[in-house]
Amino acid sequence: MPARPLAAGNWKMNGLGADLAEVETLLSGLAASACDVMICPPATLIHRMAELARGTALGVGAQDCHAAQSGAHTGDLSAPILADAGAGAVIVGHSERRQDHGETDALVAAKASAAMGAGLRAIVCIGETLEEREAGQTIEVVSGQLRGSVPPDADPAQLVVAYEPVWAIGTGKVATTDQIAEVHGMLRTVLTEHIGAGAADVPLLYGGSVKPGNAAEIFATADVDGALVGGASLKASDFGAIVAALGSAAQA
Ligand code: PGA
């Protein structure tokens, strides 16, 4: 794992104030680790979670941002606003936003630029649908999304790429390690063509039904530098086990 590995939890539209107790439990077992650890809660919890995580190894991220710095966009949050609330990163282009809100690669790239401009790490998500995989289009679709969603002038130190096959998200269906290795190897090559040699330092995360029981196998796969974890990040015991598996893989 040349890039520093990252275990990022995506709480999606889950999390009330009471759920911060899970973060306290996670923090109690989180030693200085061989990997980075982050949770992306709903925006309403960013500030409180950042306060809880202050001085610990836990980073806090957001789940989306607007492409503009500020302005007349009722209900939206800009990257500077998220940074001000305590976020150090933001997920952009998650497949649920591409589906629910019609987000295009160009919009995702604009959001990633805005995030980096505000000093945040941009976690850019890409992944094929089941129909695309069955039609043999996975490599073409995912490489196209990568080129379209990552700004060519992206700072590698502020970039994370998450490969999340849409058919594996929240379904319990995990891509095989051969499928993951094929896509991640391609991603490293295309990212190097796209942003230059700094691509070697960009963590390539896998996402889609990562659980304590399959994490070690996924983290042992070539070119996998961590995971973006949805459902299993909501419970400190599950997410802690995934973080521990990544820490062991990083030291292996
Ligand atoms: P899941 O979600 O782990 O619940 O499949 C992953 C994601 O959407 O980031």
Tab-separated table of N, CA, C and O in Angstrom, residues 128-188:
chain	number	residue	atom	x	y	z
A	128	GLU	N	-19.786	1.313	-11.580
A	128	GLU	CA	-20.713	0.917	-12.638
A	128	GLU	C	-22.002	0.321	-12.069
A	128	GLU	O	-22.005	-0.203	-10.952
A	129	THR	N	-23.064	0.361	-12.847
A	129	THR	CA	-24.314	-0.300	-12.458
A	129	THR	C	-24.231	-1.783	-12.853
A	129	THR	O	-23.326	-2.195	-13.600
A	130	LEU	N	-25.205	-2.541	-12.385
A	130	LEU	CA	-25.244	-3.966	-12.737
A	130	LEU	C	-25.402	-4.148	-14.250
A	130	LEU	O	-24.736	-4.982	-14.860
A	131	GLU	N	-26.259	-3.335	-14.864
A	131	GLU	CA	-26.480	-3.446	-16.320
A	131	GLU	C	-25.171	-3.193	-17.059
A	131	GLU	O	-24.842	-3.890	-18.019
A	132	GLU	N	-24.416	-2.188	-16.614
A	132	GLU	CA	-23.149	-1.870	-17.283
A	132	GLU	C	-22.152	-3.008	-17.113
A	132	GLU	O	-21.455	-3.385	-18.054
A	133	ARG	N	-22.111	-3.594	-15.904
A	133	ARG	CA	-21.178	-4.719	-15.708
A	133	ARG	C	-21.581	-5.890	-16.594
A	133	ARG	O	-20.740	-6.497	-17.258
A	134	GLU	N	-22.871	-6.197	-16.606
A	134	GLU	CA	-23.317	-7.359	-17.392
A	134	GLU	C	-23.124	-7.140	-18.890
A	134	GLU	O	-22.984	-8.089	-19.646
A	135	ALA	N	-23.103	-5.870	-19.303
A	135	ALA	CA	-22.868	-5.571	-20.724
A	135	ALA	C	-21.374	-5.487	-21.041
A	135	ALA	O	-20.988	-5.119	-22.162
A	136	GLY	N	-20.515	-5.788	-20.062
A	136	GLY	CA	-19.068	-5.787	-20.307
A	136	GLY	C	-18.479	-4.382	-20.415
A	136	GLY	O	-17.420	-4.185	-21.007
A	137	GLN	N	-19.178	-3.398	-19.820
A	137	GLN	CA	-18.740	-1.998	-19.986
A	137	GLN	C	-18.030	-1.427	-18.755
A	137	GLN	O	-17.764	-0.221	-18.699
A	138	THR	N	-17.732	-2.276	-17.772
A	138	THR	CA	-17.226	-1.751	-16.491
A	138	THR	C	-15.996	-0.856	-16.657
A	138	THR	O	-15.973	0.279	-16.158
A	139	ILE	N	-14.995	-1.346	-17.352
A	139	ILE	CA	-13.738	-0.593	-17.444
A	139	ILE	C	-13.952	0.731	-18.168
A	139	ILE	O	-13.477	1.791	-17.733
A	140	GLU	N	-14.725	0.666	-19.260
A	140	GLU	CA	-15.000	1.872	-20.046
A	140	GLU	C	-15.778	2.900	-19.204
A	140	GLU	O	-15.433	4.089	-19.173
A	141	VAL	N	-16.798	2.429	-18.488
A	141	VAL	CA	-17.643	3.339	-17.697
A	141	VAL	C	-16.832	3.951	-16.556
A	141	VAL	O	-16.830	5.172	-16.343
A	142	VAL	N	-16.122	3.112	-15.813
A	142	VAL	CA	-15.433	3.597	-14.615
A	142	VAL	C	-14.250	4.492	-14.991
A	142	VAL	O	-14.015	5.527	-14.348
A	143	SER	N	-13.534	4.147	-16.054
A	143	SER	CA	-12.414	5.010	-16.457
A	143	SER	C	-12.945	6.352	-16.964
A	143	SER	O	-12.348	7.401	-16.698
A	144	GLY	N	-14.081	6.339	-17.661
A	144	GLY	CA	-14.688	7.585	-18.127
A	144	GLY	C	-15.131	8.458	-16.957
A	144	GLY	O	-14.916	9.679	-16.962
A	145	GLN	N	-15.728	7.825	-15.941
A	145	GLN	CA	-16.144	8.584	-14.746
A	145	GLN	C	-14.933	9.183	-14.048
A	145	GLN	O	-14.979	10.317	-13.569
A	146	LEU	N	-13.845	8.413	-13.987
A	146	LEU	CA	-12.639	8.908	-13.313
A	146	LEU	C	-12.106	10.152	-14.034
A	146	LEU	O	-11.845	11.186	-13.409
A	147	ARG	N	-11.973	10.045	-15.369
A	147	ARG	CA	-11.451	11.195	-16.129
A	147	ARG	C	-12.383	12.398	-16.010
A	147	ARG	O	-11.930	13.534	-15.931
A	148	GLY	N	-13.683	12.133	-15.999
A	148	GLY	CA	-14.647	13.233	-15.977
A	148	GLY	C	-14.865	13.839	-14.600
A	148	GLY	O	-15.239	15.007	-14.490
A	149	SER	N	-14.623	13.069	-13.540
A	149	SER	CA	-14.989	13.527	-12.189
A	149	SER	C	-13.801	14.039	-11.386
A	149	SER	O	-14.003	14.677	-10.343
A	150	VAL	N	-12.574	13.704	-11.818
A	150	VAL	CA	-11.387	14.198	-11.106
A	150	VAL	C	-10.820	15.378	-11.896
A	150	VAL	O	-10.483	15.223	-13.070
A	151	PRO	N	-10.717	16.549	-11.279
A	151	PRO	CA	-10.131	17.686	-12.000
A	151	PRO	C	-8.685	17.360	-12.388
A	151	PRO	O	-7.932	16.848	-11.545
A	152	PRO	N	-8.280	17.635	-13.639
A	152	PRO	CA	-6.917	17.279	-14.071
A	152	PRO	C	-5.834	17.961	-13.245
A	152	PRO	O	-4.721	17.453	-13.149
A	153	ASP	N	-6.163	19.099	-12.627
A	153	ASP	CA	-5.163	19.795	-11.808
A	153	ASP	C	-5.309	19.449	-10.321
A	153	ASP	O	-4.824	20.180	-9.455
A	154	ALA	N	-5.966	18.324	-10.023
A	154	ALA	CA	-6.181	17.934	-8.625
A	154	ALA	C	-4.848	17.759	-7.901
A	154	ALA	O	-3.892	17.221	-8.457
A	155	ASP	N	-4.820	18.220	-6.647
A	155	ASP	CA	-3.649	18.020	-5.799
A	155	ASP	C	-3.740	16.607	-5.219
A	155	ASP	O	-4.674	16.299	-4.491
A	156	PRO	N	-2.774	15.724	-5.542
A	156	PRO	CA	-2.860	14.338	-5.069
A	156	PRO	C	-3.005	14.237	-3.552
A	156	PRO	O	-3.664	13.324	-3.048
A	157	ALA	N	-2.420	15.180	-2.825
A	157	ALA	CA	-2.494	15.135	-1.351
A	157	ALA	C	-3.907	15.407	-0.853
A	157	ALA	O	-4.227	15.117	0.302
A	158	GLN	N	-4.753	15.958	-1.718
A	158	GLN	CA	-6.125	16.293	-1.304
A	158	GLN	C	-7.159	15.399	-1.976
A	158	GLN	O	-8.348	15.678	-1.906
A	159	LEU	N	-6.674	14.346	-2.647
A	159	LEU	CA	-7.595	13.519	-3.435
A	159	LEU	C	-7.658	12.085	-2.908
A	159	LEU	O	-6.639	11.488	-2.542
A	160	VAL	N	-8.865	11.553	-2.871
A	160	VAL	CA	-9.124	10.143	-2.587
A	160	VAL	C	-10.107	9.692	-3.655
A	160	VAL	O	-11.017	10.448	-4.008
A	161	VAL	N	-9.935	8.489	-4.190
A	161	VAL	CA	-10.893	7.951	-5.161
A	161	VAL	C	-11.531	6.705	-4.546
A	161	VAL	O	-10.828	5.848	-4.001
A	162	ALA	N	-12.856	6.625	-4.617
A	162	ALA	CA	-13.566	5.456	-4.095
A	162	ALA	C	-14.279	4.742	-5.237
A	162	ALA	O	-15.142	5.334	-5.899
A	163	TYR	N	-13.887	3.478	-5.461
A	163	TYR	CA	-14.583	2.645	-6.455
A	163	TYR	C	-15.698	1.901	-5.745
A	163	TYR	O	-15.445	1.077	-4.863
A	164	GLU	N	-16.919	2.226	-6.110
A	164	GLU	CA	-18.076	1.598	-5.472
A	164	GLU	C	-19.025	1.077	-6.548
A	164	GLU	O	-19.828	1.853	-7.097
A	165	PRO	N	-18.940	-0.224	-6.867
A	165	PRO	CA	-19.891	-0.762	-7.831
A	165	PRO	C	-21.306	-0.546	-7.291
A	165	PRO	O	-21.586	-0.908	-6.147
A	166	VAL	N	-22.170	0.069	-8.093
A	166	VAL	CA	-23.501	0.449	-7.599
A	166	VAL	C	-24.267	-0.778	-7.100
A	166	VAL	O	-24.980	-0.717	-6.101
A	167	TRP	N	-24.057	-1.914	-7.767
A	167	TRP	CA	-24.785	-3.137	-7.418
A	167	TRP	C	-24.294	-3.751	-6.105
A	167	TRP	O	-24.933	-4.679	-5.582
A	168	ALA	N	-23.199	-3.246	-5.564
A	168	ALA	CA	-22.663	-3.801	-4.307
A	168	ALA	C	-22.986	-2.915	-3.110
A	168	ALA	O	-22.706	-3.282	-1.971
A	169	ILE	N	-23.594	-1.743	-3.354
A	169	ILE	CA	-23.841	-0.801	-2.263
A	169	ILE	C	-25.120	-1.160	-1.524
A	169	ILE	O	-26.198	-1.187	-2.118
A	170	GLY	N	-24.976	-1.468	-0.254
A	170	GLY	CA	-26.139	-1.738	0.588
A	170	GLY	C	-26.877	-3.015	0.238
A	170	GLY	O	-27.976	-3.259	0.715
A	171	THR	N	-26.275	-3.848	-0.599
A	171	THR	CA	-26.973	-5.049	-1.078
A	171	THR	C	-26.455	-6.323	-0.430
A	171	THR	O	-27.070	-7.376	-0.556
A	172	GLY	N	-25.294	-6.242	0.221
A	172	GLY	CA	-24.669	-7.441	0.750
A	172	GLY	C	-23.867	-8.179	-0.322
A	172	GLY	O	-23.171	-9.145	-0.022
A	173	LYS	N	-23.969	-7.735	-1.582
A	173	LYS	CA	-23.177	-8.357	-2.664
A	173	LYS	C	-21.850	-7.625	-2.760
A	173	LYS	O	-21.825	-6.417	-3.001
A	174	VAL	N	-20.765	-8.345	-2.574
A	174	VAL	CA	-19.449	-7.722	-2.629
A	174	VAL	C	-18.797	-8.113	-3.943
A	174	VAL	O	-18.939	-9.256	-4.398
A	175	ALA	N	-18.088	-7.191	-4.566
A	175	ALA	CA	-17.322	-7.549	-5.751
A	175	ALA	C	-16.264	-8.578	-5.350
A	175	ALA	O	-15.778	-8.561	-4.214
A	176	THR	N	-15.916	-9.478	-6.255
A	176	THR	CA	-14.858	-10.437	-5.932
A	176	THR	C	-13.514	-9.707	-5.916
A	176	THR	O	-13.372	-8.625	-6.501
A	177	THR	N	-12.544	-10.311	-5.271
A	177	THR	CA	-11.242	-9.637	-5.216
A	177	THR	C	-10.637	-9.526	-6.620
A	177	THR	O	-9.922	-8.561	-6.904
A	178	ASP	N	-10.952	-10.452	-7.516
A	178	ASP	CA	-10.477	-10.335	-8.904
A	178	ASP	C	-11.109	-9.129	-9.586
A	178	ASP	O	-10.434	-8.387	-10.314
A	179	GLN	N	-12.409	-8.949	-9.351
A	179	GLN	CA	-13.093	-7.795	-9.960
A	179	GLN	C	-12.533	-6.486	-9.411
A	179	GLN	O	-12.310	-5.525	-10.145
A	180	ILE	N	-12.286	-6.456	-8.098
A	180	ILE	CA	-11.759	-5.234	-7.476
A	180	ILE	C	-10.348	-4.957	-7.998
A	180	ILE	O	-10.015	-3.826	-8.377
A	181	ALA	N	-9.518	-5.998	-8.050
A	181	ALA	CA	-8.123	-5.818	-8.489
A	181	ALA	C	-8.072	-5.316	-9.933
A	181	ALA	O	-7.251	-4.451	-10.274
A	182	GLU	N	-8.963	-5.840	-10.775
A	182	GLU	CA	-8.960	-5.421	-12.184
A	182	GLU	C	-9.268	-3.918	-12.290
A	182	GLU	O	-8.562	-3.173	-12.978
A	183	VAL	N	-10.312	-3.477	-11.559
A	183	VAL	CA	-10.701	-2.068	-11.658
A	183	VAL	C	-9.653	-1.172	-10.993
A	183	VAL	O	-9.247	-0.147	-11.553
A	184	HIS	N	-9.166	-1.556	-9.816
A	184	HIS	CA	-8.219	-0.691	-9.106
A	184	HIS	C	-6.899	-0.550	-9.870
A	184	HIS	O	-6.315	0.537	-9.891
A	185	GLY	N	-6.450	-1.628	-10.498
A	185	GLY	CA	-5.218	-1.542	-11.297
A	185	GLY	C	-5.396	-0.553	-12.438
A	185	GLY	O	-4.530	0.292	-12.706
A	186	MET	N	-6.554	-0.643	-13.101
A	186	MET	CA	-6.862	0.286	-14.191
A	186	MET	C	-6.933	1.717	-13.666
A	186	MET	O	-6.424	2.654	-14.284
A	187	LEU	N	-7.556	1.894	-12.481
A	187	LEU	CA	-7.712	3.250	-11.929
A	187	LEU	C	-6.357	3.907	-11.690
A	187	LEU	O	-6.169	5.087	-11.965
A	188	ARG	N	-5.417	3.120	-11.154
A	188	ARG	CA	-4.089	3.703	-10.873
A	188	ARG	C	-3.446	4.179	-12.187
A	188	ARG	O	-2.868	5.255	-12.248
